[in-house]
Coordinates of C-alpha atoms in Angstrom, one line a residue:
Chain A
M278 CA 315.0 -40.3 260.6
K279 CA 314.3 -43.1 263.1
L280 CA 311.6 -45.6 262.6
L281 CA 309.8 -44.4 265.8
T282 CA 309.5 -41.0 264.2
H283 CA 308.3 -42.5 260.9
N284 CA 305.6 -44.3 262.8
L285 CA 304.2 -41.1 264.2
L286 CA 304.3 -39.1 261.0
T287 CA 301.5 -38.5 258.5
S288 CA 301.1 -36.7 255.3
H289 CA 298.9 -33.6 255.4
V290 CA 298.5 -32.9 251.7
R291 CA 295.1 -31.2 251.1
G292 CA 292.1 -33.3 250.2
L293 CA 293.2 -36.6 251.5
R294 CA 290.5 -39.0 252.8
P295 CA 290.8 -39.5 256.6
G296 CA 293.8 -41.7 257.3
G297 CA 294.9 -41.4 253.6
G298 CA 298.2 -39.9 254.6
Y299 CA 299.3 -42.7 256.8
P300 CA 301.6 -44.5 256.9
L301 CA 304.2 -42.8 254.6
G302 CA 306.0 -45.1 252.3
I303 CA 309.8 -45.1 252.8
Q304 CA 312.2 -45.2 249.9
A305 CA 315.7 -45.1 251.4
T306 CA 318.9 -44.5 249.5
E307 CA 321.1 -44.4 252.6
V308 CA 320.4 -46.1 255.9
K309 CA 322.7 -46.0 258.9
L310 CA 322.8 -48.0 262.1
S311 CA 323.6 -45.8 265.2
P312 CA 323.9 -47.5 268.5
V313 CA 321.7 -45.9 271.2
D314 CA 321.9 -46.9 274.9
F315 CA 319.2 -49.4 275.7
N316 CA 316.5 -48.2 278.1
A317 CA 313.9 -50.9 278.7
Q318 CA 311.4 -48.6 280.4
F319 CA 311.3 -46.1 277.5
V320 CA 310.9 -48.8 274.9
A321 CA 308.1 -50.5 276.9
R322 CA 306.4 -47.1 277.1
M323 CA 306.5 -46.7 273.4
V324 CA 304.7 -50.0 272.7
P325 CA 301.2 -48.6 273.2
K326 CA 302.0 -45.5 271.2
V327 CA 303.3 -47.4 268.2
Q328 CA 301.1 -48.5 265.3
W329 CA 302.4 -52.0 265.1
A330 CA 301.4 -52.9 261.5
A331 CA 302.9 -49.7 260.1
L332 CA 306.1 -50.4 262.1
L333 CA 306.4 -53.9 260.7
Q334 CA 305.9 -52.7 257.2
A335 CA 308.5 -49.9 257.6
A336 CA 311.0 -52.2 259.2
Q337 CA 310.5 -54.8 256.5
S338 CA 311.0 -52.3 253.8
L339 CA 314.4 -51.6 255.3
G340 CA 315.3 -55.2 255.8
H341 CA 314.8 -55.2 259.6
G342 CA 311.3 -56.7 259.7
S343 CA 312.3 -60.2 260.8
D344 CA 313.4 -59.1 264.2
L345 CA 309.9 -58.3 265.3
P346 CA 306.9 -60.5 266.2
P347 CA 303.6 -59.9 264.3
E348 CA 302.1 -58.4 267.5
P349 CA 303.6 -57.5 270.9
A350 CA 302.9 -60.4 273.2
P351 CA 301.2 -59.9 276.6
G352 CA 303.9 -59.4 279.3
Y353 CA 306.2 -57.7 276.8
E354 CA 307.2 -55.2 279.5
S355 CA 309.4 -57.8 281.1
D356 CA 310.6 -59.5 278.0
E357 CA 314.0 -58.1 277.6
D358 CA 314.8 -59.9 274.4
F359 CA 311.7 -58.5 272.7
L360 CA 312.4 -55.0 274.1
R361 CA 316.0 -55.0 272.8
R362 CA 314.9 -56.0 269.3
L363 CA 312.2 -53.3 269.4
H364 CA 314.8 -50.8 270.7
H365 CA 317.0 -51.6 267.8
V366 CA 314.3 -51.1 265.2
L367 CA 312.7 -48.0 266.7
L368 CA 315.9 -46.1 267.7
E369 CA 319.0 -47.5 266.0
V370 CA 317.9 -47.8 262.4
E371 CA 318.1 -44.3 260.7
V372 CA 317.2 -43.3 257.2
V373 CA 319.9 -40.7 256.3
E374 CA 318.8 -40.1 252.7
G375 CA 315.6 -41.0 251.0
I376 CA 312.0 -40.1 250.4
L377 CA 308.7 -40.4 252.3
R378 CA 305.8 -40.9 250.0
C379 CA 302.2 -40.0 250.8
P380 CA 300.2 -43.2 250.2
D381 CA 297.1 -41.5 248.7
S382 CA 298.6 -38.5 246.8
G383 CA 302.0 -39.8 246.0
H384 CA 303.6 -36.6 247.2
E385 CA 307.2 -37.0 248.2
F386 CA 308.9 -35.6 251.3
P387 CA 312.6 -35.7 251.0
I388 CA 314.9 -36.9 253.8
T389 CA 318.3 -35.2 253.8
K390 CA 321.1 -35.8 256.2
G391 CA 318.6 -37.7 258.4
I392 CA 316.2 -34.8 258.5
P393 CA 312.8 -35.1 256.8
N394 CA 311.4 -32.0 255.2
M395 CA 307.7 -32.0 255.7
L396 CA 306.9 -28.6 254.1
L397 CA 304.3 -28.2 251.5
A398 CA 303.4 -25.3 249.2
E399 CA 300.2 -23.6 250.2
E400 CA 298.2 -25.1 247.3
E401 CA 298.9 -28.5 248.8
T402 CA 297.8 -27.8 252.4
Chain B
M7 CA 312.3 -40.4 307.2
A8 CA 309.3 -38.5 308.5
G9 CA 308.6 -35.1 307.1
G10 CA 308.1 -31.7 308.9
R11 CA 309.1 -28.2 308.4
Y12 CA 311.9 -27.2 306.0
L13 CA 313.6 -23.9 305.2
L14 CA 314.1 -23.4 301.5
L15 CA 316.9 -20.8 300.6
L16 CA 316.3 -19.4 297.2
A17 CA 318.5 -17.5 294.7
Q18 CA 317.4 -13.9 294.2
E19 CA 316.8 -14.0 290.4
H20 CA 313.8 -14.8 288.2
L21 CA 311.7 -14.0 291.3
D22 CA 308.4 -14.3 289.4
F23 CA 309.2 -17.8 288.2
R24 CA 310.2 -19.4 291.5
L25 CA 306.8 -20.3 293.1
A26 CA 305.6 -22.0 289.9
E27 CA 308.8 -24.0 289.7
I28 CA 308.7 -25.2 293.3
K29 CA 305.0 -26.0 293.2
S30 CA 305.4 -28.0 289.9
L31 CA 308.4 -29.9 291.3
L32 CA 306.7 -30.7 294.6
S33 CA 303.7 -32.1 292.7
L34 CA 306.1 -34.0 290.4
C35 CA 307.6 -35.6 293.5
G36 CA 304.2 -36.7 294.7
G37 CA 303.7 -33.9 297.2
R38 CA 301.9 -30.6 297.4
F39 CA 303.1 -27.1 298.1
S40 CA 302.1 -26.4 301.6
N41 CA 303.0 -23.7 304.1
Q42 CA 301.6 -23.0 307.4
Q43 CA 303.1 -19.6 307.6
E44 CA 302.8 -17.0 304.9
I45 CA 305.4 -17.1 302.2
H46 CA 306.9 -13.8 301.2
V47 CA 307.4 -14.6 297.5
N48 CA 310.2 -12.2 297.0
S49 CA 312.2 -13.2 300.0
P50 CA 314.9 -15.8 299.7
F51 CA 313.6 -17.7 302.8
W52 CA 310.5 -19.9 302.5
I53 CA 309.3 -22.2 305.2
L54 CA 307.5 -25.2 303.7
D55 CA 305.8 -28.3 305.2
I56 CA 307.0 -31.3 303.2
S57 CA 305.8 -34.8 304.0
S58 CA 309.2 -36.6 303.9
E59 CA 312.9 -35.8 303.8
E60 CA 313.1 -38.0 300.7
M61 CA 310.7 -35.6 299.0
T62 CA 312.9 -32.6 299.8
R63 CA 315.9 -34.4 298.2
E64 CA 313.8 -35.1 295.1
L65 CA 312.9 -31.5 294.9
M66 CA 316.5 -30.4 295.2
K67 CA 317.6 -32.7 292.4
R68 CA 315.6 -30.6 290.0
T69 CA 315.3 -27.0 291.2
V70 CA 317.4 -24.3 289.7
C71 CA 315.6 -21.6 291.6
A72 CA 316.6 -22.8 295.1
K73 CA 320.1 -23.0 296.5
S74 CA 319.6 -25.2 299.5
I75 CA 317.1 -26.8 301.8
F76 CA 317.4 -27.3 305.6
E77 CA 315.4 -29.2 308.2
L78 CA 314.1 -26.4 310.3
W79 CA 314.9 -26.7 314.0
G80 CA 313.9 -23.2 315.1
H81 CA 313.3 -19.7 313.9
G82 CA 312.3 -16.3 315.3
K83 CA 312.3 -12.5 314.9
S84 CA 315.2 -12.1 317.4
A85 CA 318.0 -14.2 318.7
E86 CA 316.0 -14.8 321.9
E87 CA 313.0 -16.0 319.9
L88 CA 315.3 -18.3 317.9
Y89 CA 316.8 -19.9 321.1
T90 CA 313.3 -20.4 322.6
S91 CA 312.1 -22.0 319.4
L92 CA 315.2 -24.3 319.5
K93 CA 314.5 -25.3 323.1
N94 CA 311.0 -26.2 322.0
Y95 CA 312.1 -28.4 319.1
P96 CA 311.7 -32.1 320.1
V97 CA 315.0 -33.4 321.4
E98 CA 314.3 -36.9 319.9
R99 CA 314.4 -35.3 316.5
M100 CA 317.7 -33.7 317.1
L101 CA 319.5 -36.6 318.8
P102 CA 320.2 -38.7 315.6
Y103 CA 322.4 -35.9 314.4
L104 CA 324.2 -35.1 317.6
Q105 CA 325.6 -38.5 318.5
S106 CA 329.0 -38.5 320.2
D107 CA 330.6 -40.6 317.4
S108 CA 329.5 -38.2 314.7
T109 CA 331.2 -35.0 313.3
Y110 CA 329.5 -31.7 312.6
K111 CA 330.0 -28.1 311.6
I112 CA 327.9 -25.0 312.1
G113 CA 328.0 -22.3 309.5
I114 CA 326.3 -18.9 309.3
H115 CA 324.7 -17.4 306.2
T116 CA 323.5 -13.8 306.2
F117 CA 321.3 -12.1 303.6
N118 CA 321.8 -8.5 302.9
K119 CA 324.6 -8.0 305.3
T120 CA 328.2 -9.0 305.8
L121 CA 329.4 -10.1 309.3
T122 CA 332.9 -10.0 310.6
Q123 CA 334.5 -13.3 311.5
V124 CA 334.3 -12.3 315.2
E125 CA 330.6 -11.6 314.9
K126 CA 330.0 -15.0 313.2
I127 CA 331.8 -16.9 315.9
R128 CA 330.0 -15.1 318.6
K129 CA 326.6 -16.1 317.1
I130 CA 327.6 -19.7 316.6
D131 CA 329.0 -19.9 320.2
A132 CA 325.6 -18.6 321.5
L133 CA 324.2 -22.0 320.5
E134 CA 326.2 -23.9 323.0
F135 CA 323.1 -24.8 324.8
L136 CA 322.2 -27.3 322.1
P137 CA 323.1 -30.9 323.0
F138 CA 325.8 -31.4 320.4
G139 CA 327.6 -34.6 321.4
G140 CA 329.9 -35.1 318.4
K141 CA 333.2 -33.5 317.4
V142 CA 333.5 -30.4 315.2
N143 CA 335.1 -31.2 311.8
L144 CA 335.4 -28.2 309.5
K145 CA 336.6 -30.1 306.5
K146 CA 334.4 -33.2 306.1
P147 CA 331.6 -33.1 308.7
E148 CA 328.9 -35.7 308.6
H149 CA 326.2 -33.2 309.5
V150 CA 326.2 -29.5 308.7
F151 CA 324.1 -27.0 310.5
W152 CA 323.4 -23.4 309.6
I153 CA 322.2 -20.2 311.2
L154 CA 320.6 -18.1 308.6
E155 CA 319.9 -14.4 309.2
D156 CA 317.6 -12.2 307.1
Y157 CA 318.5 -8.5 307.2
G158 CA 315.7 -7.5 304.9
M159 CA 315.3 -6.6 301.3
D160 CA 316.7 -3.1 301.2
P161 CA 320.5 -2.8 300.6
N162 CA 320.3 0.9 301.5
N163 CA 318.8 0.4 304.9
I164 CA 320.4 -2.5 306.6
P165 CA 319.2 -3.1 310.2
E166 CA 321.6 -3.6 313.1
D167 CA 319.9 -6.8 314.1
P168 CA 318.4 -9.4 311.7
L169 CA 314.7 -9.2 311.0
H170 CA 314.4 -13.0 311.1
L171 CA 316.7 -15.8 312.2
Y172 CA 316.6 -19.5 311.3
F173 CA 318.5 -22.6 312.4
G174 CA 318.5 -25.9 310.5
R175 CA 320.3 -29.0 309.4
W176 CA 321.5 -28.8 305.8
I177 CA 319.9 -31.6 303.7
A178 CA 320.8 -30.8 300.0
D179 CA 321.7 -28.2 297.5
G180 CA 319.7 -27.4 294.3
Q181 CA 320.9 -27.6 290.7
R182 CA 322.1 -24.1 290.2
E183 CA 325.5 -25.4 289.0
L184 CA 323.7 -26.5 285.8
I185 CA 323.4 -22.8 284.9
E186 CA 327.1 -22.6 284.4
S187 CA 327.7 -26.1 283.0
Y188 CA 325.0 -25.6 280.3
S189 CA 325.8 -22.0 279.7
V190 CA 325.0 -20.8 276.2
K191 CA 328.4 -19.1 276.1
R192 CA 330.0 -22.5 275.7
R193 CA 327.4 -24.2 273.6
H194 CA 328.5 -25.4 270.2
F195 CA 325.3 -24.4 268.3
I196 CA 323.4 -21.2 269.1
G197 CA 321.0 -18.9 267.4
N198 CA 320.0 -15.3 267.8
T199 CA 317.3 -16.2 270.3
S200 CA 318.7 -19.1 272.2
M201 CA 317.2 -19.4 275.6
D202 CA 319.5 -18.8 278.6
A203 CA 320.3 -22.0 280.5
C204 CA 318.5 -21.1 283.8
L205 CA 315.3 -20.3 282.0
S206 CA 315.5 -23.5 280.0
F207 CA 315.7 -25.5 283.1
I208 CA 312.9 -23.5 284.7
M209 CA 310.7 -24.3 281.7
A210 CA 311.5 -28.0 281.9
N211 CA 310.5 -27.8 285.6
H212 CA 307.3 -25.9 285.0
A213 CA 306.5 -28.7 282.5
R214 CA 307.2 -31.4 285.0
V215 CA 309.4 -33.2 282.6
K216 CA 310.5 -36.7 283.9
A217 CA 312.6 -39.5 282.7
N218 CA 311.2 -41.4 279.7
D219 CA 308.9 -38.6 278.7
V220 CA 308.6 -37.6 275.1
V221 CA 308.9 -33.8 274.8
F222 CA 308.3 -31.7 271.7
D223 CA 309.3 -28.2 270.7
P224 CA 307.5 -27.0 267.5
F225 CA 309.7 -23.9 267.2
V226 CA 312.9 -25.6 268.2
G227 CA 315.5 -23.3 266.7
T228 CA 318.9 -24.5 268.0
G229 CA 317.3 -26.9 270.5
G230 CA 318.1 -25.2 273.8
L231 CA 314.8 -26.2 275.4
L232 CA 315.3 -29.8 274.4
I233 CA 318.6 -29.9 276.1
S234 CA 317.1 -29.2 279.5
A235 CA 314.4 -31.7 278.9
A236 CA 317.0 -34.3 277.9
H237 CA 319.1 -33.5 281.0
F238 CA 316.1 -34.7 283.0
G239 CA 315.8 -37.9 281.0
A240 CA 313.2 -37.0 278.4
Y241 CA 313.4 -38.1 274.8
V242 CA 313.1 -35.2 272.5
Y243 CA 311.6 -34.0 269.2
G244 CA 311.9 -30.6 267.5
T245 CA 310.6 -29.0 264.4
D246 CA 311.2 -25.7 262.8
I247 CA 310.1 -24.1 259.6
D248 CA 313.7 -22.9 258.9
Y249 CA 315.6 -25.4 257.0
N250 CA 319.0 -23.8 257.7
T251 CA 318.5 -23.8 261.5
I252 CA 317.4 -27.4 261.6
H253 CA 320.4 -28.4 259.4
G254 CA 322.8 -26.1 261.2
L255 CA 323.7 -24.1 258.1
G256 CA 324.0 -20.5 257.3
K257 CA 325.3 -17.5 259.2
A258 CA 326.6 -18.0 262.7
S259 CA 325.1 -16.1 265.7
R260 CA 328.4 -15.7 267.4
K261 CA 330.3 -12.5 267.1
N262 CA 333.6 -13.1 265.2
Q263 CA 332.2 -16.2 263.5
K264 CA 330.9 -16.0 260.0
W265 CA 329.4 -19.3 259.1
R266 CA 328.2 -22.2 261.2
G267 CA 330.6 -25.1 261.5
P268 CA 329.9 -28.7 260.7
D269 CA 329.2 -29.6 264.3
E270 CA 326.5 -27.1 264.8
N271 CA 323.0 -28.6 264.9
I272 CA 320.6 -29.8 267.6
R273 CA 322.0 -33.3 267.6
A274 CA 325.5 -32.0 268.1
N275 CA 324.4 -29.8 271.0
L276 CA 322.9 -32.9 272.8
R277 CA 326.1 -34.8 272.0
Q278 CA 328.2 -32.0 273.6
Y279 CA 326.4 -32.7 276.9
G280 CA 326.4 -36.5 276.6
L281 CA 322.7 -36.5 275.9
E282 CA 322.6 -37.8 272.3
K283 CA 320.7 -40.9 273.3
Y284 CA 317.7 -38.7 274.0
Y285 CA 317.7 -37.2 270.5
L286 CA 314.7 -38.7 268.6
D287 CA 314.6 -36.4 265.5
A288 CA 314.5 -32.9 264.2
L289 CA 312.3 -32.1 261.2
V290 CA 311.6 -29.2 258.9
S291 CA 308.0 -28.4 259.3
D292 CA 305.4 -25.7 259.6
A293 CA 303.9 -25.6 263.1
S294 CA 300.6 -24.5 261.7
T295 CA 300.1 -27.8 259.9
P296 CA 301.0 -30.7 262.2
I297 CA 302.8 -33.7 260.7
W298 CA 301.9 -36.1 263.4
R299 CA 299.2 -38.8 263.3
K300 CA 296.4 -38.1 265.7
G301 CA 296.9 -39.4 269.2
M302 CA 298.2 -38.4 272.7
L303 CA 301.8 -38.6 271.6
F304 CA 303.6 -36.1 273.8
D305 CA 304.1 -35.7 277.5
A306 CA 305.1 -32.1 277.2
V307 CA 305.3 -29.3 274.6
I308 CA 307.9 -26.7 275.6
T309 CA 308.5 -23.9 273.3
D310 CA 309.5 -20.3 272.6
P311 CA 307.5 -19.2 269.5
P312 CA 308.8 -16.4 267.3
Y313 CA 307.7 -12.9 268.3
G314 CA 308.5 -11.5 264.9
I315 CA 311.3 -9.2 266.2
R316 CA 314.6 -10.9 266.0
E317 CA 313.5 -14.0 264.1
A318 CA 310.8 -13.9 261.5
T319 CA 307.3 -15.3 262.0
R320 CA 306.5 -17.3 259.0
R321 CA 304.4 -20.0 257.6
T322 CA 304.1 -21.6 254.2
G323 CA 302.0 -19.5 251.9
S324 CA 301.4 -18.8 248.3
Q325 CA 304.1 -16.3 247.5
K326 CA 307.1 -18.0 246.2
E327 CA 309.9 -16.1 247.8
I328 CA 313.4 -17.4 247.8
S329 CA 314.7 -17.3 251.4
K330 CA 317.5 -14.9 251.9
S331 CA 319.6 -17.0 254.2
T332 CA 320.7 -19.6 251.7
E333 CA 324.1 -18.6 250.6
K334 CA 325.6 -21.9 251.7
S335 CA 322.7 -24.2 251.0
T336 CA 321.3 -24.3 247.6
E337 CA 318.2 -26.2 248.5
N338 CA 315.0 -24.3 247.9
H339 CA 313.2 -25.2 251.0
V340 CA 310.6 -22.8 252.1
F341 CA 307.8 -21.2 250.3
V342 CA 307.9 -18.4 252.7
S343 CA 305.6 -15.8 253.3
S344 CA 302.2 -15.1 254.6
N345 CA 302.4 -13.3 257.8
Y346 CA 301.8 -15.8 260.5
H347 CA 299.8 -13.6 262.9
L348 CA 300.9 -13.9 266.4
S349 CA 297.4 -14.8 267.6
D350 CA 297.3 -17.6 265.1
I351 CA 300.5 -19.0 266.5
F352 CA 299.1 -19.3 269.9
F353 CA 295.7 -20.6 268.8
D354 CA 297.4 -23.3 266.8
L355 CA 299.8 -24.1 269.7
L356 CA 297.0 -24.5 272.2
K357 CA 294.9 -26.6 269.8
F358 CA 297.9 -28.7 269.0
S359 CA 298.7 -29.2 272.7
A360 CA 295.0 -30.0 273.5
E361 CA 295.1 -32.7 270.9
Y362 CA 298.5 -34.2 271.2
L363 CA 299.4 -34.0 274.9
V364 CA 298.7 -37.0 277.2
M365 CA 296.2 -36.3 279.9
G366 CA 298.0 -34.3 282.6
G367 CA 300.7 -33.3 280.1
R368 CA 301.8 -29.7 280.0
L369 CA 302.3 -26.9 277.5
V370 CA 304.9 -24.3 278.5
Y371 CA 305.4 -21.4 276.2
W372 CA 306.4 -17.7 276.1
L373 CA 303.8 -15.0 275.2
P374 CA 305.2 -11.6 274.2
I375 CA 303.3 -8.8 275.9
Y376 CA 302.9 -5.1 275.2
R377 CA 302.6 -3.9 278.8
P378 CA 300.5 -0.8 278.4
E379 CA 297.7 -2.9 277.1
Y380 CA 298.1 -6.1 279.1
T381 CA 295.3 -7.6 281.1
E382 CA 294.8 -11.2 282.2
E383 CA 292.0 -11.6 279.7
I384 CA 294.3 -11.7 276.8
I385 CA 296.0 -14.9 277.9
P386 CA 295.0 -17.5 275.3
Q387 CA 292.6 -20.2 276.5
H388 CA 291.4 -23.6 275.4
P389 CA 288.6 -25.7 276.9
C390 CA 290.9 -28.7 277.3
L391 CA 293.7 -26.8 279.0
K392 CA 293.9 -25.3 282.5
L393 CA 296.2 -22.4 283.2
I394 CA 298.7 -23.4 285.9
S395 CA 301.0 -20.3 286.0
N396 CA 301.8 -17.0 284.4
C397 CA 305.2 -15.6 285.1
E398 CA 306.5 -12.3 283.7
Q399 CA 310.0 -11.4 282.5
M400 CA 310.6 -7.7 281.7
L401 CA 312.2 -7.0 278.3
S402 CA 312.0 -3.2 278.2
S403 CA 309.8 -0.6 279.8
H404 CA 306.9 -1.3 277.6
T405 CA 307.4 -5.0 276.7
S406 CA 307.8 -8.2 278.5
R407 CA 307.2 -11.9 277.9
R408 CA 305.2 -14.2 280.1
L409 CA 305.9 -17.8 280.6
L410 CA 302.6 -19.6 280.6
T411 CA 302.1 -23.2 281.8
M412 CA 298.9 -25.1 280.9
E413 CA 297.9 -28.6 281.8
K414 CA 295.6 -30.8 279.7
V415 CA 292.7 -31.7 281.9
K416 CA 290.1 -32.7 279.4
E417 CA 290.2 -35.1 276.4
F418 CA 290.2 -33.6 272.9
K419 CA 287.1 -34.6 271.0
D420 CA 286.1 -33.7 267.5
Q421 CA 288.0 -30.5 266.5
D422 CA 284.9 -29.1 264.9
Q423 CA 283.4 -28.9 268.3
Y424 CA 285.8 -26.1 269.0
S425 CA 286.0 -24.3 265.7
H426 CA 283.2 -21.9 266.6
L427 CA 285.4 -20.8 269.6
L428 CA 288.0 -19.6 267.1
D429 CA 287.1 -16.1 268.0
S430 CA 287.2 -13.5 270.6
Q431 CA 286.2 -15.5 273.7
Y432 CA 289.3 -17.8 273.5
M433 CA 291.6 -15.6 271.5
P434 CA 291.4 -12.0 272.7
Y435 CA 295.1 -11.9 272.1
K436 CA 294.4 -10.8 268.6
G437 CA 295.0 -7.2 269.6
H438 CA 298.7 -8.2 270.0
N439 CA 299.1 -9.0 266.4
S440 CA 300.8 -5.7 266.0
F441 CA 303.2 -6.6 268.9
R442 CA 306.0 -6.1 266.4
D443 CA 304.8 -2.6 265.5
K444 CA 304.2 -1.7 269.1
Y445 CA 307.6 -3.0 270.1
F446 CA 309.3 -1.0 267.4
S447 CA 307.2 2.1 268.0
G448 CA 308.9 2.4 271.3
V449 CA 312.3 1.9 269.7
T450 CA 311.6 4.5 267.0
K451 CA 310.4 7.0 269.4
R452 CA 313.5 6.6 271.5
I453 CA 315.8 6.9 268.5
A454 CA 313.9 10.0 267.3
K455 CA 314.3 11.5 270.8
E456 CA 318.0 10.7 270.8
E457 CA 318.5 12.4 267.5
D458 CA 316.6 15.4 268.7
D459 CA 318.7 15.5 271.8
N460 CA 321.9 15.2 269.8
Q461 CA 320.9 18.1 267.6
K462 CA 320.4 20.4 270.5

């Protein structure tokens, strides 16, 4: 699971208050770094889609938080250094084994071989 | 380079899908589908007005429906009409390609007839009146010209003379070679219902996928639709309710192969084609309960939902049934069960797309149809989505599937606003819930008849 993905995921356990399922907490037992070709335009496109605070928190929990500024600075589209750091955090850091935890309910979604399993039993949806 | 009239030569397959593909691609390239003369949609020859040569090249970099495009210099219903038309074509537009220091070649292409070499040469020689200044080079000419002759659509009734003739300068070929290079026959990871390569590319084109898009398939299976999107530079997500398929486990779909190998999963498929950098993630998830935070996250949703015939339609439900296909995997992964009615799948899919697509983003999906009962009214609708095209592919005498393309034209507000529309007005497809039964009723009748015939 890449951190870009984590930033877009939410828990949908039944009965949560609005926003109570986001962001999912990450508890990783295995993390891998996989090189991905850098594409500045794609990374720049992702900046507005990303919830920055959640990204920082997730990156920090995996030991990669120090690479990123507290906020994207104006003019980030042409700041290659910033875009490369963001590229690394969003696309190259992968959780291979671990758990995603719903903040409000505590429900755990397992990540196995890099693939999160987001299924819930009916009672929970 | 200024635009003008172009002749598009199309391949004679997937006829119903071609117009939508070409229109979508022209709009993707910043143009518009425009024709001064009537297009015969089933003919391989279309004359289009395109505003620049650059745009025609952009079109050909994407299309799998069209073989080639030519700058049209003349055409007519007879050789005489063609020659007259050529004499009326502005010489200043011809001259750049007829210079004495250039090389050229003239070929002849006939549709629905085969000519002898002698006949071909005679027809080419008849164009001597054109002011060709350069030298003929059959191996590596700078400019290639073609005579194209249309002998009609009936292979049992081929006329002596062509019904229509065209002459043009070849500009570019389309992407039909992708059909072979991405063929499912050679793909590492396939499923029972993997989409054929040509249709996958057609779907990506109907969806107007472009580089740096984020594309999502909520019924991803083995990821065939993501491969075409990635080929055009999109970054891709897929989800599926089936744990084994997402993980690439379980029984193989290939004849002579029992179990899936370690290199069979969506990511490996992308890697096979050098597209791994476009892989974002695959997740196990139930399409009826989205896992994404609210927002306009996706540029396109491209999918082939289950019809309930060869793959099961499922969603998480209350019966705890152990999934049958887990011999290799011991993980208990799906609380399978409640019948996911077909109409619910499409309702959820449209609602999802309305909410999560960017404005102008497209949903492209297949809708299974029981032909005896089909009317346009059953096509699912949503107030935020506009229907762009509806293309049919026959499956059997009484069933087909339709490729529907919808575009988000209105922002999604509070979902409660639409919940009262849950019913009939927007989802008359409910009648097709028994698609599975209707599909099989035809099969059962046929089997019963065969048994009857055998007993006679």
